[in-house]
Short mmCIF file of C-alpha atoms in Angstrom, two decimals:
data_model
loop_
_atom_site.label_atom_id
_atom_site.label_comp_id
_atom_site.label_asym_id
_atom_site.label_seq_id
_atom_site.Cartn_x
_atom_site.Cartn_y
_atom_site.Cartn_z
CA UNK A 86 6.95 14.92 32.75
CA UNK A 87 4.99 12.42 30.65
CA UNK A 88 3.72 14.98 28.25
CA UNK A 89 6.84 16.87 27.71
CA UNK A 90 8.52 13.47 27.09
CA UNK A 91 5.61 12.50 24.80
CA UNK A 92 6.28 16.00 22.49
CA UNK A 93 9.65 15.30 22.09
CA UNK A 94 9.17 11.83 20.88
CA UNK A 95 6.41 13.09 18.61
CA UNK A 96 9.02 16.16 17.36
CA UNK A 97 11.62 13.53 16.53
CA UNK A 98 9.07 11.42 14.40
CA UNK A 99 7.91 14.17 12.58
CA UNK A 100 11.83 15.50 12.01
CA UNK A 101 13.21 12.35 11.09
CA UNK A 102 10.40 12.04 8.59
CA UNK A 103 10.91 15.88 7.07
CA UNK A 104 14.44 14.62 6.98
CA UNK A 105 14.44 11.41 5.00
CA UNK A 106 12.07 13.14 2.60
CA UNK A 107 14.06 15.46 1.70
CA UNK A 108 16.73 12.75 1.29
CA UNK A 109 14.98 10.53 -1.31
CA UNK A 110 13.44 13.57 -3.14
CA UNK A 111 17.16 14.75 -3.93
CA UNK A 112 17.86 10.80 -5.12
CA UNK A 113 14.59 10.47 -6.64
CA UNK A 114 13.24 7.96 -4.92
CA UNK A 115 10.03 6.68 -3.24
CA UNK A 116 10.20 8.23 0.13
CA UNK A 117 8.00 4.98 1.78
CA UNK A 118 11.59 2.71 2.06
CA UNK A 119 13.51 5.58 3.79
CA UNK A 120 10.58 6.19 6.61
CA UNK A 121 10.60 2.26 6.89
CA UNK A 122 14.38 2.42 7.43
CA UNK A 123 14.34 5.86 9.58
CA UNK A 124 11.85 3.75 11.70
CA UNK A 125 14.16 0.92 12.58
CA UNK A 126 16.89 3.22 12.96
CA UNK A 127 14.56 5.15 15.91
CA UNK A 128 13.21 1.97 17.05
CA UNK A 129 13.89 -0.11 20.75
CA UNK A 130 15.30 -2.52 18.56
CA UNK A 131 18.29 -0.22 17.82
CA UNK A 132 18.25 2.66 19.66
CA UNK A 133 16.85 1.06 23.03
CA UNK A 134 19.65 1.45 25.13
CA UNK A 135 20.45 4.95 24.79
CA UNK A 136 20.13 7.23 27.38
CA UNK A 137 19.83 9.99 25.58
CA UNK A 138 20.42 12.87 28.74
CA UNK A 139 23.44 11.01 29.78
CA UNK A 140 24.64 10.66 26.18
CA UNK A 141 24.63 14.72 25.30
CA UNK A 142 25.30 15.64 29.31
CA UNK A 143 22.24 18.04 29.63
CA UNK A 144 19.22 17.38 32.08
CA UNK A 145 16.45 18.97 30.50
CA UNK A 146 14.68 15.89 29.54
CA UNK A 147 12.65 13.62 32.07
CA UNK A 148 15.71 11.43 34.04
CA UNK A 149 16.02 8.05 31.77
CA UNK A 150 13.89 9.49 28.54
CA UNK A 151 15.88 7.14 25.40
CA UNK A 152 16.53 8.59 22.01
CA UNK A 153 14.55 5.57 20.41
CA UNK A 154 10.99 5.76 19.95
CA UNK A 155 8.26 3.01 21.07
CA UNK A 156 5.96 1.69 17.80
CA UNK A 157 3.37 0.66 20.72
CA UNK A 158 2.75 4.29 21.78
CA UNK A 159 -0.41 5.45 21.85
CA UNK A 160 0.29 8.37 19.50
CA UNK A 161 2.46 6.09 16.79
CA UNK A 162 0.15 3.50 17.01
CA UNK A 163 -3.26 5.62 16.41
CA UNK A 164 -1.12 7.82 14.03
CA UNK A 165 -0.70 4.53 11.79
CA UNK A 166 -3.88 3.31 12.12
CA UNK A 167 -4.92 6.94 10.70
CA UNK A 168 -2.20 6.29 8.02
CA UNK A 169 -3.84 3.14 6.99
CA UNK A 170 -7.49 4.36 6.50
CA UNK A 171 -6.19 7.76 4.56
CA UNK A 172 -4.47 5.78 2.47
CA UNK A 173 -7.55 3.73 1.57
CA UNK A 174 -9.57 6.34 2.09
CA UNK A 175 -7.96 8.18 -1.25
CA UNK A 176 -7.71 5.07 -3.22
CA UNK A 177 -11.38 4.72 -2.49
CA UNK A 178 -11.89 8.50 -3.95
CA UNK A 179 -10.66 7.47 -7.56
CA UNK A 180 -13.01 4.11 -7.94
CA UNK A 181 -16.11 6.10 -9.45
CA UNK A 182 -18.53 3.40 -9.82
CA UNK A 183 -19.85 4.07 -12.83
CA UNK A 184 -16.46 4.62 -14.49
CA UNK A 185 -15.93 1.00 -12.93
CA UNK A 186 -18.39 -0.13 -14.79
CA UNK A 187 -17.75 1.35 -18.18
CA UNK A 188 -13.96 -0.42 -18.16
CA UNK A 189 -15.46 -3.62 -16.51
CA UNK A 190 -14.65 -5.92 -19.37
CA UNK A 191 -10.82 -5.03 -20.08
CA UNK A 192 -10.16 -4.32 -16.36
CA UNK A 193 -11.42 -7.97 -15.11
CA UNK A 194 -9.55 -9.62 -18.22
CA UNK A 195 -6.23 -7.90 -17.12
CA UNK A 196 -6.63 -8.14 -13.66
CA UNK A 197 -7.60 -11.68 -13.92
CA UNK A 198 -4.93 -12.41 -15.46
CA UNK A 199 -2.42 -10.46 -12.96
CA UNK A 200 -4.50 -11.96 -9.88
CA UNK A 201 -3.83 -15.67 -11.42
CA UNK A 202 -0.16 -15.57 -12.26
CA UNK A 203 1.34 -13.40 -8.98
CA UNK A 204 -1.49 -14.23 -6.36
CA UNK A 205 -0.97 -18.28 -7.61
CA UNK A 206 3.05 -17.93 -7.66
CA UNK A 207 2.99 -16.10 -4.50
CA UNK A 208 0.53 -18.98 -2.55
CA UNK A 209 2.90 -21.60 -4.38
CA UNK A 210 5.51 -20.30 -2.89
CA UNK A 211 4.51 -19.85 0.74
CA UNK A 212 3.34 -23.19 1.00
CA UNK A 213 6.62 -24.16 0.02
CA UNK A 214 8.25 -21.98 2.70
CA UNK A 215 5.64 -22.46 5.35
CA UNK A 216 3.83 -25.36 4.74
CA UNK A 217 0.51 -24.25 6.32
CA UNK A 218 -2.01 -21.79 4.75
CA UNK A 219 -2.16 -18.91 6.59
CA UNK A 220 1.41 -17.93 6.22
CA UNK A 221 1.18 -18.93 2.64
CA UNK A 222 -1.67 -16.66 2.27
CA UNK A 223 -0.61 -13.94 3.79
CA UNK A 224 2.62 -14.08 1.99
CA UNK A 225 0.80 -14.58 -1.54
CA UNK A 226 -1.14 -11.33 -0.65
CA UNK A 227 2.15 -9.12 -0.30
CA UNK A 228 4.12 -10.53 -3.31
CA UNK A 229 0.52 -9.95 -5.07
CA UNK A 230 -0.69 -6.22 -4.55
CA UNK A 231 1.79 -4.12 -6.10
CA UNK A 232 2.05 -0.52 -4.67
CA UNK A 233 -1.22 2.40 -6.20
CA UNK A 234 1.03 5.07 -4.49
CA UNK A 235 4.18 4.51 -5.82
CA UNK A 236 3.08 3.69 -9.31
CA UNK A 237 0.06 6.34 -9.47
CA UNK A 238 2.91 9.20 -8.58
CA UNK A 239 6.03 7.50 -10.66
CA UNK A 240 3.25 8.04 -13.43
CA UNK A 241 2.37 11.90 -13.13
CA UNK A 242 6.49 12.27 -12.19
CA UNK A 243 7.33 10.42 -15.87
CA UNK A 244 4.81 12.00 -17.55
CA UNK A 245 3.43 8.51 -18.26
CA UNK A 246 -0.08 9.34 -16.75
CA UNK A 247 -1.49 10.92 -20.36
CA UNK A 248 0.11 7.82 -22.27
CA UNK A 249 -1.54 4.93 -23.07
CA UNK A 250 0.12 2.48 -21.21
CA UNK A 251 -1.39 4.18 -17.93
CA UNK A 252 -5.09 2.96 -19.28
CA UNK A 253 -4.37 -0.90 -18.16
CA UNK A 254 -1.50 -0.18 -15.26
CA UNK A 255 -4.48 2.01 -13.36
CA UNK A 256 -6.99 -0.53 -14.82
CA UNK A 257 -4.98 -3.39 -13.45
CA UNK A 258 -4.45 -1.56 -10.09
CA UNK A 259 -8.11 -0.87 -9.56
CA UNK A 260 -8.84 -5.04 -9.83
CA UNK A 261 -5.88 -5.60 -7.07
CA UNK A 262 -7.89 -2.82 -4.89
CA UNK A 263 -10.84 -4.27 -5.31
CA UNK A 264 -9.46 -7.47 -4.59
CA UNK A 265 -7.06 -6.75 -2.00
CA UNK A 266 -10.56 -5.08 0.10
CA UNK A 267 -12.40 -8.53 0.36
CA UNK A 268 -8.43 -10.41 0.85
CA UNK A 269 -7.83 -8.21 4.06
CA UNK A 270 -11.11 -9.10 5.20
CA UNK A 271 -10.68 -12.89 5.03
CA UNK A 272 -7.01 -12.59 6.00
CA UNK A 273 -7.64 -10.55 9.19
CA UNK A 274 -10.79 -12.98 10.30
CA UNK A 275 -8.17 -15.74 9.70
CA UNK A 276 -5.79 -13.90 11.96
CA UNK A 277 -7.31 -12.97 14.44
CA UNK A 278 -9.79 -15.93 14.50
CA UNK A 279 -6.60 -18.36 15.47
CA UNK A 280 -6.12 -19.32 11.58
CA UNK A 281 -8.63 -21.77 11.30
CA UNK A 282 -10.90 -21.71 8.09
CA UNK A 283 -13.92 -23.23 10.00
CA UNK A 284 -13.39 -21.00 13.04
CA UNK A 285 -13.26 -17.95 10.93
CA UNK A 286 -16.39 -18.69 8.90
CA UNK A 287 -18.37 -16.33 11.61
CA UNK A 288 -15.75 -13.67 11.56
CA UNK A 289 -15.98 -13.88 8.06
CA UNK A 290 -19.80 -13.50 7.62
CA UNK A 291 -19.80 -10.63 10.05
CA UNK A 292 -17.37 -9.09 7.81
CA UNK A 293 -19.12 -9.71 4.58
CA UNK A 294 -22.51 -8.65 5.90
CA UNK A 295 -20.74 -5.27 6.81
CA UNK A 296 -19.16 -4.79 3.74
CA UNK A 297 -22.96 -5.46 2.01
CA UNK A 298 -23.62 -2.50 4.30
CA UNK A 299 -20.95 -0.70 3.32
CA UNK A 300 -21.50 -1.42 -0.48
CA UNK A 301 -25.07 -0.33 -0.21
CA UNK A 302 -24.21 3.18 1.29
CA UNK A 303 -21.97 3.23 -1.74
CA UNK A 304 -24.94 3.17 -3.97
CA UNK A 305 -27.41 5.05 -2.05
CA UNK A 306 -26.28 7.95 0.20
CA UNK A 307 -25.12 9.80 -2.54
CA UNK A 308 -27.45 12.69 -1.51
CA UNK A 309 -26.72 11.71 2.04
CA UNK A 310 -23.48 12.99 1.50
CA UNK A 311 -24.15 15.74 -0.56
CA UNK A 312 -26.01 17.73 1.74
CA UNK A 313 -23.81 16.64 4.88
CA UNK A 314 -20.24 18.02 3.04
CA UNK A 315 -22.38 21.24 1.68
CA UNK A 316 -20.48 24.20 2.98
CA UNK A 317 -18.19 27.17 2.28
CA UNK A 318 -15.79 26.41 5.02
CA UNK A 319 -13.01 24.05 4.25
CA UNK A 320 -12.57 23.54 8.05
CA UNK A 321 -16.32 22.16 8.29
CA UNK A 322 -15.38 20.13 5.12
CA UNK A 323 -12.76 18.60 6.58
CA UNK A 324 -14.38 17.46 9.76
CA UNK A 325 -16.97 16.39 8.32
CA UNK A 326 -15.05 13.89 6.17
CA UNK A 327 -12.81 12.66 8.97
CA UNK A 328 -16.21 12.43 11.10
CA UNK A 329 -17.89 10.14 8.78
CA UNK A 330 -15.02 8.43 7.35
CA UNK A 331 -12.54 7.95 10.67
CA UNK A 332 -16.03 6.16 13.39
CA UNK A 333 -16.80 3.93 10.45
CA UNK A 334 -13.10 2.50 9.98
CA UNK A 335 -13.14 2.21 13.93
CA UNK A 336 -16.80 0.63 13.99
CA UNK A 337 -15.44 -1.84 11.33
CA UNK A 338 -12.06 -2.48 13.41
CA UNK A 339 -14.43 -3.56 16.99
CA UNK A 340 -16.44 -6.22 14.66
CA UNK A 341 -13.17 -7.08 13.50
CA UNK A 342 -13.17 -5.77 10.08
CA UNK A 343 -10.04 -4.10 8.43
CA UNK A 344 -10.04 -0.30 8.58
CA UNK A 345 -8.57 -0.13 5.71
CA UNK A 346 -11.51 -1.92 3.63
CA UNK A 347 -14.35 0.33 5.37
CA UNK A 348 -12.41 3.27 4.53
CA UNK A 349 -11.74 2.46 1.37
CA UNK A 350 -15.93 1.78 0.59
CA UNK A 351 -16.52 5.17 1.88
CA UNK A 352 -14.35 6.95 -0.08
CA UNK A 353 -16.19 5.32 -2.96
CA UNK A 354 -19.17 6.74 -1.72
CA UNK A 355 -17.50 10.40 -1.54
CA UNK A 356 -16.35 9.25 -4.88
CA UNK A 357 -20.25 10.19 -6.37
CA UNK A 358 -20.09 13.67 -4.69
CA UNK A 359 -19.44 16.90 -6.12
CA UNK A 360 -17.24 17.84 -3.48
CA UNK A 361 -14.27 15.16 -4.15
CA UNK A 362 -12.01 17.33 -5.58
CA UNK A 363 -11.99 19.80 -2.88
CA UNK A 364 -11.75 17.07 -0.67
CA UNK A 365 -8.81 15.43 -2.44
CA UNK A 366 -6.84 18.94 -2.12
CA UNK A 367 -7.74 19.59 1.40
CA UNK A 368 -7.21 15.90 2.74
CA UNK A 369 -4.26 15.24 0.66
CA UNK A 370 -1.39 16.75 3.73
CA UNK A 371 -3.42 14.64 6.63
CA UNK A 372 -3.44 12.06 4.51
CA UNK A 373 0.55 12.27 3.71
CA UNK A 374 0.86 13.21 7.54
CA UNK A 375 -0.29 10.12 8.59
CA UNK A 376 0.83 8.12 6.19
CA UNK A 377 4.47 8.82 7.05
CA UNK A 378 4.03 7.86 10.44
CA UNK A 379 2.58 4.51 9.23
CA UNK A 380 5.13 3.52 7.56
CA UNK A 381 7.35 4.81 10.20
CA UNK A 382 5.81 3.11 12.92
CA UNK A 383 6.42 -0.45 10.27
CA UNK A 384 9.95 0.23 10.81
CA UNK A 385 9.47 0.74 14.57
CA UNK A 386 7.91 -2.69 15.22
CA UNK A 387 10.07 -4.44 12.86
CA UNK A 388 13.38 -5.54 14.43
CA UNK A 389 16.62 -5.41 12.29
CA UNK A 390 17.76 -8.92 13.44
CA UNK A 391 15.63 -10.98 12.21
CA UNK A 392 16.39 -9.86 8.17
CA UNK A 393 19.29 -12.46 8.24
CA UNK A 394 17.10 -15.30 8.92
CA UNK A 395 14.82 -14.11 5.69
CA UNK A 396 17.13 -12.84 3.60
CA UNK A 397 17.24 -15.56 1.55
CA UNK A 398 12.94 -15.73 1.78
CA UNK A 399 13.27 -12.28 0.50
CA UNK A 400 15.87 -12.95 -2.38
CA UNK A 401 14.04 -16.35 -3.49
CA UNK A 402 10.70 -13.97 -3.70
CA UNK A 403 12.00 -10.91 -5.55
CA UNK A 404 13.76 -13.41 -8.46
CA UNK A 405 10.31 -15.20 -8.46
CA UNK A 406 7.82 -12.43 -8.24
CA UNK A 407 9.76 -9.74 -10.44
CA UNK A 408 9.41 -11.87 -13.71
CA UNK A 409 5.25 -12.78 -12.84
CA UNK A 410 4.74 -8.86 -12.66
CA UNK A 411 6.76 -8.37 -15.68
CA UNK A 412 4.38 -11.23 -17.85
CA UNK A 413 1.77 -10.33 -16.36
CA UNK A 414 2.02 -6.98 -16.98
CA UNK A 415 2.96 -7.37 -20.61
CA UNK A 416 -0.08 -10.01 -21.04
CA UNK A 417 -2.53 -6.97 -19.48
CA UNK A 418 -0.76 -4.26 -22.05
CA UNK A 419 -1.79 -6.90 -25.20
CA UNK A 420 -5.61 -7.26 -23.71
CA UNK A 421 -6.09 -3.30 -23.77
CA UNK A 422 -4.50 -3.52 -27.64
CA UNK A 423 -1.33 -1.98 -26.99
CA UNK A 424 2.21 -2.64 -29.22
CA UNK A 425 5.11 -4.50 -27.99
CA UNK A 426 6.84 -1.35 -26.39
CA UNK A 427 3.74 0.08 -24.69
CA UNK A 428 3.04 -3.83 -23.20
CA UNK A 429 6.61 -4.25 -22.12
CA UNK A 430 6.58 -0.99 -19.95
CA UNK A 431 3.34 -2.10 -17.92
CA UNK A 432 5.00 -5.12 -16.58
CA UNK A 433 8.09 -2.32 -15.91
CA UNK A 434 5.47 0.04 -14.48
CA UNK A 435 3.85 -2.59 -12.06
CA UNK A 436 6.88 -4.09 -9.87
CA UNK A 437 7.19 -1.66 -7.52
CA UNK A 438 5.69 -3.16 -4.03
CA UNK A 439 4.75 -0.86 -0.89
CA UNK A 440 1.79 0.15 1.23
CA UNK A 441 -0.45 -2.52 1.22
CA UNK A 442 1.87 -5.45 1.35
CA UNK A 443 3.12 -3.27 4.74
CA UNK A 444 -0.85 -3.56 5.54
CA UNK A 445 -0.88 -7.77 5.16
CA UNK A 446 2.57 -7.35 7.28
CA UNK A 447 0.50 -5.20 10.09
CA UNK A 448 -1.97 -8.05 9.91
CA UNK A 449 0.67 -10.64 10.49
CA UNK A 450 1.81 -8.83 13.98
CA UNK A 451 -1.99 -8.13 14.55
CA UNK A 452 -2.14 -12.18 14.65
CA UNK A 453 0.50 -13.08 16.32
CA UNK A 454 -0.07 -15.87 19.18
CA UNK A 455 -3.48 -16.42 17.70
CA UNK A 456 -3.84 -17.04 14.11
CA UNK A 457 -0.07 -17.35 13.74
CA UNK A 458 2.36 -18.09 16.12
CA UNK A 459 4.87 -15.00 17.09
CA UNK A 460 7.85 -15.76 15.28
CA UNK A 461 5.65 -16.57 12.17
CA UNK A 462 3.93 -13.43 12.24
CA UNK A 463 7.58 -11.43 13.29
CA UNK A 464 9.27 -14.00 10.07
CA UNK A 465 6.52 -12.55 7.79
CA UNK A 466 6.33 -9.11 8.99
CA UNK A 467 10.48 -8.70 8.57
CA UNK A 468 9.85 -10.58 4.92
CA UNK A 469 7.15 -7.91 3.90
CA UNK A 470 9.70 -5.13 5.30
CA UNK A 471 12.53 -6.57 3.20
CA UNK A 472 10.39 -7.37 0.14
CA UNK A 473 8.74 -3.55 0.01
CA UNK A 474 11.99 -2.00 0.73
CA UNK A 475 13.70 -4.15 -2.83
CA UNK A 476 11.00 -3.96 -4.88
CA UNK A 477 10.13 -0.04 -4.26
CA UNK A 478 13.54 0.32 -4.96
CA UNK A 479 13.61 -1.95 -7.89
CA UNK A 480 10.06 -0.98 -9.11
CA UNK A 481 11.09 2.91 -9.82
CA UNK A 482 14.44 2.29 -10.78
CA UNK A 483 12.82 0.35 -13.92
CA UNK A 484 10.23 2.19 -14.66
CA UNK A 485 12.85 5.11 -14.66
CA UNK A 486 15.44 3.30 -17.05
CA UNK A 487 12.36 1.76 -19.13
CA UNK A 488 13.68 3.50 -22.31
CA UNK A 489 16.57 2.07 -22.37
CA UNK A 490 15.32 -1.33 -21.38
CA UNK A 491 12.85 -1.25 -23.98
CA UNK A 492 15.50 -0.84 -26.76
CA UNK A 493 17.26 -4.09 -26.01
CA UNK A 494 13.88 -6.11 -24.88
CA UNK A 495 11.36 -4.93 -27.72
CA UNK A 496 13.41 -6.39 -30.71
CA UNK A 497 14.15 -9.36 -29.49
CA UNK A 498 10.48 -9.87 -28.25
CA UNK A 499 8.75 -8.91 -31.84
CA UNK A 500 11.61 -11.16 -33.51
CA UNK A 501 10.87 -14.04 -30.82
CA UNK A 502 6.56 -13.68 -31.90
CA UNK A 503 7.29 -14.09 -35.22
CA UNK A 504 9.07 -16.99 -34.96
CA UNK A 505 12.20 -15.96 -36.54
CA UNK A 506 15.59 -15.74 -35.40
CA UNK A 507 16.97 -12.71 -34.04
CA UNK A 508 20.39 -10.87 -35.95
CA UNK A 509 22.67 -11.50 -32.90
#
């Protein structure tokens, strides 16, 4: 009765997600919090004890099957390691190299800049907190890396994606990408290499020298790939991606390098194709598919009890790291020339938190009792939970009500530059 037990777990994922998306759609919402929160609400952690035959009277389920759902299944679990390299996979698809290249300049200025003032506040802080390094840079990674998905949709959904205050928001998101590729791979040798610098150096090499690999493939099997996604069937085209893309993220995760970095270096290299259109709009359900189950699966591992012992971790981080995004933002609007207005609705646009802090949290549990010990990694995976599920929140709302903000903010800001006192 394995199997049948196995469908009906798999059923209730899949409805609870259909569900809850429907839910924040009506209240216009990111959907990633509610899966999160649909996940604890399905997990052992709440649901555990409940028999779920006994509880509705009817015996057509195996004898003892619960209504909660296990996060260490071997379905969930692949399903959100799938998430992960989609995701990465598609943020991979919009770094053309070449236009890379042609934004270098105003791209590494802003992004600089954004790395210096969140990454630096968010290390400050965890030291503070933790007092050892790992922790602190794990936790300076997820207040960091603000969310592509959430922003890159909130921005075709405002009809902010043809203005020009989406030139240094993408810009600036594309140098945390970039950035956030090489992190993962020093923060998951750290991890899993028992959280010692000098320990991990080997880990670390390994990792680099595949991501030279990687890099190079980037550059040269262009025509490679050309010829191996050239045909009329979308079904062929689809395999074919998954087949290249999917043994290289699992090749990566044996040497212990993220997924989530090799997949995002080959969809660079689809990137320089012809066919990355067609693959965007024929990848784009798995990719949502599996995504939803990641985030799901976060809320299955992450157990509901431990929020009151970082609640106040949580509320110390969002008063700290929702004013760096905000200057830093700003700052990045003034180095790609825009006005006051346009500047103060970047640092609006770029609060929102989500996937890949959730991917630093899955690196956390990946390390626990080795890098970390277990009620660090379960403190910093419940923080990362918390954090994501505030600042999505918090993230949309503003860049939703930025009008409005921007009335009272922008006056007072031009008055305060120069120099002069303001009328009230």
């Amino acid at each position: 009765m394995a199997a049948e037990t196995a469908l009906i777990d798999v059923g209730v994922l899949f409805g609870a997600a259909a569900a809850v998306g429907v839910l924040a759609t009506r209240l216009g919402q990111s959907v990633i919090p509610f899966y999160i929160l649909v996940g604890m609400l399905l997990g052992t952690h709440v649901l555990g004890g409940i028999d779920f035959p006994a509880l509705v009277g009817l015996d057509v389920l195996p004898h003892g099957a619960a209504l909660a759902l296990d996060g260490e299944s071997e379905f969930v679990y692949l399903g959100a390691e799938l998430g992960i390299v989609m995701l990465l996979f598609f943020l991979g698809l919009e770094f053309n190299v070449e236009r890379l290249l042609a934004s270098r300049d105003l791209i590494g200025k802003a992004g600089a800049v954004d790395l210096l003032i969140n990454f630096g506040a968010g290390l400050a802080l965890g030291y503070l907190l933790f007092g050892a390094f790992l922790p602190a840079f794990l936790l300076a990674g997820i207040v960091y890396i603000s969310s592509s998905a959430i922003i890159t949709k909130s921005l075709i959904d405002l009809g902010w994606i043809a203005n020009d205050e989406a030139d240094p928001m993408l810009g600036t998101l594309v140098f945390e990408d970039l950035f956030i590729a090489v992190y993962l791979v020093v923060a998951t040798a750290l991890a899993l290499g028992g959280g010692d610098v000098g320990a991990a150096v080997g880990e670390v090499a390994v990792a680099v020298a595949f991501i030279a690999v990687l890099l190079a493939g980037v550059h040269y099997a262009t025509p490679v790939l050309e010829r191996a996604l050239d045909t009329d069937s979308h079904e062929f085209l689809v395999l074919r991606a998954l087949g290249i893309t999917v043994p290289i993220a699992g090749a990566a995760l044996a040497i212990g390098v993220s997924e989530a970095v090799a997949a995002f270096f080959v969809g660079m290299a689809f990137a320089s194709t012809d066919h990355v259109t067609e693959i965007e709009r024929l990848l784009e359900p798995v990719r949502d598919v599996f995504a939803a189950v990641f985030f799901l699966w976060i809320g299955l591992v992450t157990d509901p009890a431990l929020f009151p012992g970082v609640a106040g971790l949580v509320a110390v981080a969002v008063l700290a790291t929702t004013p760096t995004k905000l200057v830093s933002g700003y700052l990045g609007g003034r180095i790609y020339g825009l006005d006051e207005r346009r500047s103060v609705r970047v640092g609006l646009g770029m609060v929102t938190r989500g996937e890949f802090s959730l991917i630093i949290a899955s690196v956390a549990i990946a390390g626990a009792g080795s890098g970390l010990a277990s009620d660090t990694a379960n403190a910093i995976n419940a923080f990362a939970v918390g954090y994501v599920l505030v600042m999505s929140v918090l993230g949309t709302t503003l860049m939703g009500y930025a009008g409005r903000i921007e009335e009272r903010v922008v006056p007072r800001l031009s008055e305060g530059l120069r120099g002069t006192p303001t009328d009230d």
